[in-house]
């Protein structure tokens, strides 16, 4: 599935502008493989759960669909792998080009986005990932073992203990432990100097996902999914362990691609961050984020902050017993945020029962941008409750049906390219189901106008029903490789800039 659609979509791309290397061969020398053919091969592979370069090499020889798609070319696995590695910065632009096409086909509702993240395994085991805590533990264990070996050496010298470890064995073990301790100490100093919290040997950019033990060491893939057909509007891969701080970035990029002035975005409590929600409001995004219960106040028997009512006109709080809590002073926290400190007067009996034992007053803080959070404190209606089913669809399809729960490449920029291919393949299949094969082909070939001189790459072998394969020479007509995206842009579209 997707052979003809892959062919039409890639033929319509301006491969040079989206960032593919060697999109136009030089006038001298033997031309290399056409980037368009290699991109088609990868799109076919990701659509059909074939991502390995060695398996793609085999498919190009035995699979009739692939043979037709790549025009009989037989690249080896090294060429296939190098194409994905060398053009890693271009795949994000290809993904956004297809988003632009789906926007033209009106496949986006452009009203509600669901933002969420998922963790995908990296090529790095838990044993090859060390944190400061692990290194401190290893160093402490090494010190204890060294003390044990020293005691054994003393016993062997005095001959006080029958059957004690031989001096030579104990000395060899002591030397090995000391060397390993020196290695751990050097890595700990290197980790402190770099400012990072952990280090990975096999995949330096991968990080341990403490909250997701099944993943172990991996990456955090952020997506913004349009609620109409559950299509991915924007995607981004990071190595951060949490989702804090990515709501405005992900939803803002999706909003720009969808070309709307305002849009709603829903997310779970993992995205609840005051500065991020305020940034969404400034960007024209209405964020609805579940508010988490943080801190130990409720567990210690105190009222939650939501039970205190703020009076904006008087700049004061009212406690659950309707006692007024006046502002005492303000401060700058970290030089960025201005806070109001509210000291509570002795509360009534009903309120003091929820205070800590022996306390008659408490302190409550208010962020200077708290009004932004208060505006989105109430649930947004049914849209909030469809968040899970909206984002679960692409995550479930990618991990289970497409069998892409782990990355194959190493390095943050390379896994970003890999996930761009994954998201593009996920979006391509429902687009085919929604508009049909012929509809999608007509869309990508609309107003197709040649923009480049004839290509020196090979021509496509014709299918058996079309006739024999014509001879290949440098004067042959080019296979359709011109781009229609830029030629059919309206005056209001800024598609070339959206690819950056």
Short mmCIF file of C-alpha atoms in Angstrom, two decimals:
data_model
loop_
_atom_site.label_atom_id
_atom_site.label_comp_id
_atom_site.label_asym_id
_atom_site.label_seq_id
_atom_site.Cartn_x
_atom_site.Cartn_y
_atom_site.Cartn_z
CA UNK A 1 0.00 0.00 0.00
CA UNK A 2 1.20 3.49 -0.78
CA UNK A 3 3.47 2.75 -3.78
CA UNK A 4 1.77 5.05 -6.29
CA UNK A 5 1.10 7.69 -3.65
CA UNK A 6 4.75 7.69 -2.53
CA UNK A 7 5.81 8.08 -6.13
CA UNK A 8 3.51 11.03 -6.82
CA UNK A 9 4.26 12.82 -3.56
CA UNK A 10 8.04 12.59 -3.88
CA UNK A 11 7.99 13.54 -7.57
CA UNK A 12 6.20 16.74 -6.61
CA UNK A 13 8.78 17.76 -3.99
CA UNK A 14 11.55 20.26 -4.58
CA UNK A 15 14.24 18.06 -3.08
CA UNK A 16 16.90 20.75 -3.29
CA UNK A 17 14.92 23.32 -1.35
CA UNK A 18 13.86 20.96 1.42
CA UNK A 19 17.51 20.16 2.03
CA UNK A 20 18.46 16.90 0.29
CA UNK A 21 22.06 16.62 -0.80
CA UNK A 22 22.99 15.89 -4.42
CA UNK A 23 19.49 16.67 -5.64
CA UNK A 24 21.04 17.93 -8.88
CA UNK A 25 24.05 15.92 -10.12
CA UNK A 26 27.13 17.63 -11.47
CA UNK A 27 27.75 17.84 -15.19
CA UNK A 28 30.81 15.59 -14.97
CA UNK A 29 31.27 12.14 -13.56
CA UNK A 30 28.84 9.35 -12.99
CA UNK A 31 25.66 10.50 -11.21
CA UNK A 32 24.78 8.94 -7.89
CA UNK A 33 21.42 7.59 -6.83
CA UNK A 34 18.60 10.09 -7.15
CA UNK A 35 17.54 11.35 -3.68
CA UNK A 36 13.95 11.03 -4.82
CA UNK A 37 14.36 7.30 -5.40
CA UNK A 38 15.98 6.83 -2.01
CA UNK A 39 13.23 8.83 -0.30
CA UNK A 40 10.58 6.69 -2.00
CA UNK A 41 12.36 3.57 -0.80
CA UNK A 42 12.32 4.80 2.79
CA UNK A 43 8.69 5.90 2.65
CA UNK A 44 7.69 2.50 1.32
CA UNK A 45 9.72 0.81 4.04
CA UNK A 46 8.26 2.83 6.89
CA UNK A 47 4.75 2.30 5.54
CA UNK A 48 5.30 -1.45 5.46
CA UNK A 49 7.28 -1.88 8.70
CA UNK A 50 10.64 -2.27 6.98
CA UNK A 51 13.11 0.23 8.43
CA UNK A 52 16.42 -1.63 8.40
CA UNK A 53 18.79 -0.67 5.57
CA UNK A 54 19.71 -4.32 5.04
CA UNK A 55 16.07 -5.35 4.71
CA UNK A 56 15.41 -2.43 2.35
CA UNK A 57 18.34 -3.64 0.23
CA UNK A 58 16.70 -7.07 0.01
CA UNK A 59 13.28 -5.55 -0.82
CA UNK A 60 14.79 -3.59 -3.73
CA UNK A 61 15.82 -6.91 -5.31
CA UNK A 62 12.86 -9.23 -4.65
CA UNK A 63 9.80 -6.99 -4.12
CA UNK A 64 8.10 -6.08 -7.40
CA UNK A 65 6.47 -3.00 -5.90
CA UNK A 66 9.85 -1.65 -4.76
CA UNK A 67 11.51 -2.58 -8.05
CA UNK A 68 8.91 -0.48 -9.89
CA UNK A 69 9.07 2.32 -7.35
CA UNK A 70 12.85 2.81 -7.48
CA UNK A 71 13.02 2.08 -11.23
CA UNK A 72 15.03 -1.10 -10.95
CA UNK A 73 17.85 0.42 -8.92
CA UNK A 74 19.66 -1.82 -6.45
CA UNK A 75 21.41 0.30 -3.80
CA UNK A 76 23.33 -1.61 -1.16
CA UNK A 77 22.60 -1.28 2.54
CA UNK A 78 25.49 1.14 3.12
CA UNK A 79 24.18 3.55 0.49
CA UNK A 80 20.68 3.33 1.95
CA UNK A 81 21.89 3.92 5.50
CA UNK A 82 24.16 6.79 4.46
CA UNK A 83 21.26 8.55 2.72
CA UNK A 84 19.22 8.61 5.91
CA UNK A 85 22.22 9.77 7.94
CA UNK A 86 23.48 12.44 5.54
CA UNK A 87 20.05 13.95 4.85
CA UNK A 88 18.78 13.83 8.42
CA UNK A 89 17.98 17.56 8.46
CA UNK A 90 15.70 17.31 5.40
CA UNK A 91 13.14 14.77 6.63
CA UNK A 92 11.45 17.27 8.95
CA UNK A 93 10.86 19.53 5.93
CA UNK A 94 9.35 16.62 3.99
CA UNK A 95 6.99 15.92 6.90
CA UNK A 96 5.90 19.56 6.97
CA UNK A 97 5.43 19.54 3.20
CA UNK A 98 2.91 16.74 3.59
CA UNK A 99 1.21 18.65 6.42
CA UNK A 100 0.85 21.55 4.02
CA UNK A 101 -0.68 19.25 1.41
CA UNK A 102 -3.22 17.85 3.90
CA UNK A 103 -4.10 21.40 4.85
CA UNK A 104 -4.91 22.07 1.17
CA UNK A 105 -7.07 18.94 1.17
CA UNK A 106 -8.95 20.18 4.25
CA UNK A 107 -8.04 17.10 6.29
CA UNK A 108 -7.39 19.18 9.41
CA UNK A 109 -10.15 20.50 11.60
CA UNK A 110 -7.80 23.28 12.78
CA UNK A 111 -9.87 23.83 15.90
CA UNK A 112 -8.49 21.51 18.59
CA UNK A 113 -5.02 20.08 19.14
CA UNK A 114 -4.10 17.33 21.59
CA UNK A 115 -0.49 17.57 22.75
CA UNK A 116 1.29 14.67 24.39
CA UNK A 117 4.62 12.86 24.51
CA UNK A 118 5.71 9.25 24.43
CA UNK A 119 9.00 7.58 25.29
CA UNK A 120 10.78 5.45 22.70
CA UNK A 121 13.76 3.20 23.37
CA UNK A 122 17.21 4.22 22.22
CA UNK A 123 20.18 2.10 21.14
CA UNK A 124 21.61 2.17 24.66
CA UNK A 125 21.20 -0.31 27.51
CA UNK A 126 20.65 0.60 31.15
CA UNK A 127 24.13 -0.68 31.99
CA UNK A 128 25.66 1.83 29.55
CA UNK A 129 23.89 4.76 31.19
CA UNK A 130 25.29 6.30 34.36
CA UNK A 131 23.96 9.05 36.59
CA UNK A 132 25.63 10.93 39.43
CA UNK A 133 23.79 8.77 41.93
CA UNK A 134 24.98 5.57 40.24
CA UNK A 135 28.59 6.76 40.12
CA UNK A 136 28.51 7.81 43.78
CA UNK A 137 27.13 4.37 44.65
CA UNK A 138 29.83 2.59 42.64
CA UNK A 139 32.59 4.68 44.22
CA UNK A 140 31.26 4.02 47.71
CA UNK A 141 31.04 0.28 46.98
CA UNK A 142 34.60 0.32 45.64
CA UNK A 143 35.84 2.01 48.82
CA UNK A 144 34.16 -0.65 50.95
CA UNK A 145 35.68 -3.46 48.89
CA UNK A 146 39.11 -1.86 49.10
CA UNK A 147 38.86 -1.76 52.87
CA UNK A 148 37.86 -5.42 52.87
CA UNK A 149 40.84 -6.41 50.71
CA UNK A 150 43.21 -4.41 52.92
CA UNK A 151 41.91 -6.28 55.94
CA UNK A 152 42.42 -9.58 54.12
CA UNK A 153 45.99 -8.60 53.26
CA UNK A 154 46.68 -7.79 56.90
CA UNK A 155 45.26 -11.15 57.97
CA UNK A 156 47.37 -12.94 55.38
CA UNK A 157 50.51 -11.15 56.60
CA UNK A 158 49.88 -12.05 60.21
CA UNK A 159 48.67 -15.55 59.36
CA UNK A 160 45.99 -15.16 62.04
CA UNK A 161 43.08 -16.52 60.05
CA UNK A 162 43.13 -20.02 58.66
CA UNK A 163 42.01 -20.26 55.07
CA UNK A 164 42.32 -16.55 54.48
CA UNK A 165 42.52 -15.25 50.95
CA UNK A 166 45.93 -15.53 49.54
CA UNK A 167 47.93 -12.35 49.49
CA UNK A 168 48.44 -12.48 45.72
CA UNK A 169 44.72 -12.99 45.00
CA UNK A 170 43.73 -10.23 47.38
CA UNK A 171 46.32 -7.88 45.90
CA UNK A 172 45.13 -8.53 42.32
CA UNK A 173 41.50 -7.94 43.33
CA UNK A 174 42.51 -4.74 45.15
CA UNK A 175 44.32 -3.42 42.05
CA UNK A 176 41.31 -4.17 39.81
CA UNK A 177 38.88 -2.45 42.19
CA UNK A 178 41.18 0.56 42.50
CA UNK A 179 41.43 0.94 38.72
CA UNK A 180 37.66 0.72 38.33
CA UNK A 181 37.23 3.29 41.08
CA UNK A 182 39.56 5.67 39.27
CA UNK A 183 37.55 5.24 36.08
CA UNK A 184 34.27 5.96 37.91
CA UNK A 185 35.80 8.97 39.63
CA UNK A 186 37.00 10.37 36.29
CA UNK A 187 33.53 9.91 34.75
CA UNK A 188 31.92 11.61 37.75
CA UNK A 189 34.23 14.63 37.39
CA UNK A 190 33.53 14.72 33.66
CA UNK A 191 29.79 14.61 34.34
CA UNK A 192 29.99 17.47 36.84
CA UNK A 193 32.08 19.56 34.46
CA UNK A 194 29.61 19.08 31.59
CA UNK A 195 26.63 20.13 33.67
CA UNK A 196 24.64 17.06 32.57
CA UNK A 197 22.82 14.79 34.97
CA UNK A 198 23.76 11.51 33.26
CA UNK A 199 26.04 10.02 30.64
CA UNK A 200 25.36 7.35 28.01
CA UNK A 201 28.17 5.42 26.33
CA UNK A 202 26.55 3.86 23.25
CA UNK A 203 24.20 6.74 22.44
CA UNK A 204 25.54 9.95 24.06
CA UNK A 205 22.31 11.93 23.54
CA UNK A 206 20.00 9.28 25.05
CA UNK A 207 18.75 9.73 28.60
CA UNK A 208 17.29 7.43 31.21
CA UNK A 209 13.52 7.85 31.50
CA UNK A 210 13.09 7.35 35.24
CA UNK A 211 9.29 7.59 35.10
CA UNK A 212 9.11 4.95 32.35
CA UNK A 213 11.05 1.88 33.49
CA UNK A 214 9.90 -0.21 30.51
CA UNK A 215 11.66 2.18 28.14
CA UNK A 216 14.80 2.49 30.22
CA UNK A 217 17.10 4.71 28.18
CA UNK A 218 15.47 6.54 25.30
CA UNK A 219 13.99 9.73 23.88
CA UNK A 220 10.84 11.78 24.39
CA UNK A 221 8.75 12.24 21.22
CA UNK A 222 6.36 15.20 21.37
CA UNK A 223 3.39 15.41 18.99
CA UNK A 224 0.46 17.74 18.35
CA UNK A 225 -2.49 15.80 16.92
CA UNK A 226 -5.44 17.41 15.16
CA UNK A 227 -8.70 16.12 16.61
CA UNK A 228 -10.62 15.86 13.32
CA UNK A 229 -8.91 12.81 11.79
CA UNK A 230 -6.21 12.22 14.44
CA UNK A 231 -3.45 13.33 12.08
CA UNK A 232 -0.11 14.54 13.41
CA UNK A 233 0.29 18.26 12.76
CA UNK A 234 3.68 18.69 14.42
CA UNK A 235 6.30 16.42 15.98
CA UNK A 236 9.55 16.92 17.80
CA UNK A 237 11.98 14.60 19.59
CA UNK A 238 13.90 15.59 22.71
CA UNK A 239 15.88 13.79 25.37
CA UNK A 240 14.14 15.50 28.29
CA UNK A 241 12.67 13.14 30.84
CA UNK A 242 9.48 15.17 31.42
CA UNK A 243 7.00 17.10 29.27
CA UNK A 244 7.33 20.39 31.17
CA UNK A 245 8.02 23.34 28.90
CA UNK A 246 7.05 21.74 25.57
CA UNK A 247 3.39 22.76 25.31
CA UNK A 248 3.89 26.22 23.79
CA UNK A 249 6.70 25.02 21.52
CA UNK A 250 4.79 22.05 20.09
CA UNK A 251 1.35 23.67 19.84
CA UNK A 252 2.82 26.92 18.49
CA UNK A 253 4.62 25.13 15.65
CA UNK A 254 1.44 23.20 14.79
CA UNK A 255 -0.61 26.41 14.81
CA UNK A 256 1.81 28.05 12.38
CA UNK A 257 1.67 25.07 10.01
CA UNK A 258 -2.12 24.93 10.12
CA UNK A 259 -2.34 28.64 9.28
CA UNK A 260 -4.91 29.74 11.88
CA UNK A 261 -5.03 32.79 14.14
CA UNK A 262 -6.28 30.94 17.22
CA UNK A 263 -6.58 27.30 18.23
CA UNK A 264 -7.38 25.28 21.34
CA UNK A 265 -4.88 22.85 22.82
CA UNK A 266 -5.43 20.21 25.50
CA UNK A 267 -2.74 18.39 27.44
CA UNK A 268 -2.36 16.30 30.58
CA UNK A 269 -1.02 17.52 33.91
CA UNK A 270 2.55 16.74 32.89
CA UNK A 271 2.51 20.00 30.89
CA UNK A 272 1.21 22.18 33.71
CA UNK A 273 3.73 25.03 33.91
CA UNK A 274 2.78 28.65 34.46
CA UNK A 275 5.30 30.18 32.09
CA UNK A 276 4.38 27.73 29.33
CA UNK A 277 0.65 28.39 29.66
CA UNK A 278 1.27 32.14 29.57
CA UNK A 279 3.38 31.69 26.42
CA UNK A 280 0.49 29.78 24.80
CA UNK A 281 -1.91 32.62 25.51
CA UNK A 282 0.47 35.16 23.98
CA UNK A 283 0.82 32.96 20.88
CA UNK A 284 -2.94 32.76 20.29
CA UNK A 285 -3.36 29.28 21.75
CA UNK A 286 -6.06 28.53 24.31
CA UNK A 287 -4.44 25.94 26.58
CA UNK A 288 -6.45 23.56 28.71
CA UNK A 289 -4.12 21.61 30.97
CA UNK A 290 -5.13 19.40 33.88
CA UNK A 291 -3.90 20.93 37.14
CA UNK A 292 -1.77 18.56 39.23
CA UNK A 293 -1.78 18.40 43.02
CA UNK A 294 1.80 19.26 43.91
CA UNK A 295 3.46 19.74 47.26
CA UNK A 296 2.81 18.19 50.67
CA UNK A 297 0.14 20.59 51.95
CA UNK A 298 -2.81 18.26 51.39
CA UNK A 299 -0.92 15.24 52.68
CA UNK A 300 -0.01 17.17 55.82
CA UNK A 301 -3.66 17.97 56.51
CA UNK A 302 -3.86 21.48 55.05
CA UNK A 303 -6.33 22.88 52.57
CA UNK A 304 -5.31 22.85 48.91
CA UNK A 305 -4.59 26.20 47.31
CA UNK A 306 -7.75 25.98 45.19
CA UNK A 307 -9.84 26.38 48.34
CA UNK A 308 -8.50 29.91 48.83
CA UNK A 309 -10.30 32.65 46.87
CA UNK A 310 -8.31 35.55 45.45
CA UNK A 311 -9.74 39.09 45.41
CA UNK A 312 -8.01 40.89 42.56
CA UNK A 313 -9.33 44.34 43.47
CA UNK A 314 -8.11 44.15 47.06
CA UNK A 315 -5.04 42.02 46.22
CA UNK A 316 -5.78 39.56 48.99
CA UNK A 317 -6.93 35.99 49.60
CA UNK A 318 -9.92 34.67 51.53
CA UNK A 319 -9.44 31.38 53.33
CA UNK A 320 -12.09 28.62 53.51
CA UNK A 321 -13.38 30.24 56.74
CA UNK A 322 -13.79 33.55 54.82
CA UNK A 323 -10.97 35.24 56.74
CA UNK A 324 -9.02 37.90 54.84
CA UNK A 325 -5.35 37.22 54.12
CA UNK A 326 -3.46 40.44 53.39
CA UNK A 327 -0.29 40.79 51.36
CA UNK A 328 2.83 41.14 53.50
CA UNK A 329 5.61 41.61 50.92
CA UNK A 330 6.77 40.69 47.42
CA UNK A 331 9.95 39.10 46.09
CA UNK A 332 11.73 38.14 42.89
CA UNK A 333 12.31 34.42 42.61
CA UNK A 334 15.32 33.66 40.50
CA UNK A 335 15.27 37.22 39.16
CA UNK A 336 12.37 36.33 36.87
CA UNK A 337 9.10 35.84 38.67
CA UNK A 338 7.50 38.30 41.05
CA UNK A 339 5.58 36.65 43.89
CA UNK A 340 3.18 37.89 46.52
CA UNK A 341 3.53 36.35 49.96
CA UNK A 342 0.30 36.05 51.87
CA UNK A 343 0.41 35.45 55.63
CA UNK A 344 -2.81 34.00 56.97
CA UNK A 345 -4.30 35.39 60.13
CA UNK A 346 -5.52 32.82 62.71
CA UNK A 347 -8.29 30.94 60.96
CA UNK A 348 -11.65 29.93 62.24
CA UNK A 349 -12.20 26.52 63.84
CA UNK A 350 -13.35 24.90 60.62
CA UNK A 351 -10.15 26.00 58.89
CA UNK A 352 -7.74 25.33 61.74
CA UNK A 353 -8.81 21.71 61.80
CA UNK A 354 -7.12 21.32 58.47
CA UNK A 355 -3.92 23.04 59.58
CA UNK A 356 -0.85 21.25 60.84
CA UNK A 357 -0.91 20.43 64.56
CA UNK A 358 -0.11 23.46 66.68
CA UNK A 359 -0.29 25.95 63.79
CA UNK A 360 -2.60 28.95 63.82
CA UNK A 361 -1.39 30.52 60.58
CA UNK A 362 0.17 29.54 57.29
CA UNK A 363 1.79 31.07 54.22
CA UNK A 364 0.47 31.02 50.66
CA UNK A 365 2.33 32.30 47.62
CA UNK A 366 0.92 33.75 44.40
CA UNK A 367 2.80 33.91 41.10
CA UNK A 368 2.59 37.24 39.28
CA UNK A 369 1.05 35.45 36.26
CA UNK A 370 -1.42 33.45 38.33
CA UNK A 371 -4.32 35.21 36.60
CA UNK A 372 -3.44 33.33 33.41
CA UNK A 373 -3.73 29.99 35.22
CA UNK A 374 -7.01 31.02 36.84
CA UNK A 375 -8.55 31.78 33.45
CA UNK A 376 -8.04 28.18 32.33
CA UNK A 377 -8.79 26.51 35.66
CA UNK A 378 -12.26 25.29 34.63
CA UNK A 379 -12.57 22.25 32.33
CA UNK A 380 -12.99 23.19 28.65
CA UNK A 381 -15.85 20.78 28.04
CA UNK A 382 -15.96 17.62 25.91
CA UNK A 383 -12.76 18.58 24.08
CA UNK A 384 -10.70 17.91 27.17
CA UNK A 385 -12.00 14.37 27.54
CA UNK A 386 -11.17 13.33 23.98
CA UNK A 387 -7.49 14.17 24.52
CA UNK A 388 -6.55 10.63 25.45
CA UNK A 389 -8.26 8.94 22.53
CA UNK A 390 -6.86 11.55 20.14
CA UNK A 391 -3.20 11.14 21.05
CA UNK A 392 -3.46 7.44 21.85
CA UNK A 393 -4.30 6.65 18.24
CA UNK A 394 -0.98 7.74 16.68
CA UNK A 395 1.06 6.41 19.61
CA UNK A 396 -0.67 3.04 19.50
CA UNK A 397 -0.36 2.80 15.73
CA UNK A 398 3.33 3.75 15.75
CA UNK A 399 4.32 1.40 18.56
CA UNK A 400 2.07 -1.58 17.88
CA UNK A 401 0.91 -1.69 14.29
CA UNK A 402 3.99 -0.05 12.73
CA UNK A 403 6.27 -1.81 15.25
CA UNK A 404 8.38 1.30 15.80
CA UNK A 405 8.68 1.46 19.57
CA UNK A 406 12.47 1.82 19.39
CA UNK A 407 14.89 3.89 17.36
CA UNK A 408 17.52 2.35 15.11
CA UNK A 409 19.89 5.30 14.87
CA UNK A 410 22.13 7.00 17.41
CA UNK A 411 22.23 10.73 18.12
CA UNK A 412 19.46 13.25 18.71
CA UNK A 413 19.49 14.75 15.22
CA UNK A 414 19.38 11.29 13.63
CA UNK A 415 16.48 10.01 15.71
CA UNK A 416 14.61 13.22 14.88
CA UNK A 417 14.99 12.35 11.21
CA UNK A 418 13.85 8.80 11.93
CA UNK A 419 10.73 9.95 13.77
CA UNK A 420 9.93 12.42 10.98
CA UNK A 421 9.78 9.46 8.60
CA UNK A 422 7.65 7.57 11.10
CA UNK A 423 5.18 10.45 11.49
CA UNK A 424 5.04 10.97 7.72
CA UNK A 425 4.28 7.29 7.13
CA UNK A 426 1.57 7.40 9.83
CA UNK A 427 -0.07 10.44 8.19
CA UNK A 428 0.15 9.06 4.67
CA UNK A 429 -1.99 6.00 5.28
CA UNK A 430 -5.13 7.76 6.66
CA UNK A 431 -4.77 10.41 3.97
CA UNK A 432 -5.03 7.67 1.34
CA UNK A 433 -8.07 6.22 3.10
CA UNK A 434 -9.78 9.60 3.36
CA UNK A 435 -9.30 11.05 -0.13
CA UNK A 436 -8.49 7.91 -2.10
CA UNK A 437 -5.51 7.07 -4.26
CA UNK A 438 -6.61 9.09 -7.28
CA UNK A 439 -7.64 12.03 -5.13
CA UNK A 440 -4.26 12.20 -3.48
CA UNK A 441 -2.44 11.89 -6.79
CA UNK A 442 -4.50 14.70 -8.31
CA UNK A 443 -3.77 16.84 -5.28
CA UNK A 444 0.00 16.43 -5.41
CA UNK A 445 0.11 16.84 -9.20
CA UNK A 446 -2.18 19.87 -9.40
CA UNK A 447 -0.71 22.65 -11.56
CA UNK A 448 2.52 20.68 -12.01
CA UNK A 449 5.02 22.81 -13.93
CA UNK A 450 8.64 21.85 -14.71
CA UNK A 451 11.17 24.11 -13.01
CA UNK A 452 14.49 22.40 -13.64
CA UNK A 453 16.55 21.20 -16.64
CA UNK A 454 16.49 17.50 -17.53
CA UNK A 455 17.94 15.19 -14.92
CA UNK A 456 20.92 12.96 -15.59
CA UNK A 457 19.55 10.25 -13.31
CA UNK A 458 18.16 6.99 -14.63
CA UNK A 459 14.69 6.77 -16.08
CA UNK A 460 12.00 4.64 -14.47
CA UNK A 461 11.53 1.15 -15.95
CA UNK A 462 8.09 0.87 -17.43
CA UNK A 463 5.65 -1.67 -16.09
CA UNK A 464 4.89 -4.78 -18.20
CA UNK A 465 1.65 -3.26 -19.41
CA UNK A 466 3.40 -0.08 -20.53
CA UNK A 467 6.01 -1.71 -22.72
CA UNK A 468 9.73 -2.37 -22.67
CA UNK A 469 12.25 -0.30 -20.74
CA UNK A 470 13.70 2.46 -22.94
CA UNK A 471 17.49 2.74 -23.22
CA UNK A 472 19.11 5.08 -20.73
CA UNK A 473 21.34 7.93 -21.94
CA UNK A 474 22.27 11.42 -20.85
CA UNK A 475 19.90 13.02 -23.39
CA UNK A 476 16.76 11.17 -22.24
CA UNK A 477 13.81 13.07 -20.89
CA UNK A 478 13.74 13.47 -17.12
CA UNK A 479 11.45 11.49 -14.90
CA UNK A 480 8.88 13.79 -13.26
CA UNK A 481 10.81 15.41 -10.44
CA UNK A 482 9.67 19.04 -10.45
CA UNK A 483 7.88 20.57 -7.52
CA UNK A 484 4.32 21.79 -7.59
CA UNK A 485 4.17 22.97 -4.02
CA UNK A 486 5.83 26.32 -4.64
CA UNK A 487 4.19 26.97 -7.97
CA UNK A 488 0.67 26.75 -6.55
CA UNK A 489 1.21 28.83 -3.42
CA UNK A 490 -1.16 31.70 -2.91
CA UNK A 491 -0.01 35.17 -1.92
CA UNK A 492 -0.86 34.51 1.74
CA UNK A 493 1.08 31.25 2.05
CA UNK A 494 4.56 31.20 3.52
CA UNK A 495 5.35 27.56 2.86
CA UNK A 496 9.09 27.89 2.15
CA UNK A 497 9.57 29.70 5.46
CA UNK A 498 7.54 27.11 7.40
CA UNK A 499 10.06 24.43 6.45
CA UNK A 500 12.89 26.11 8.34
#
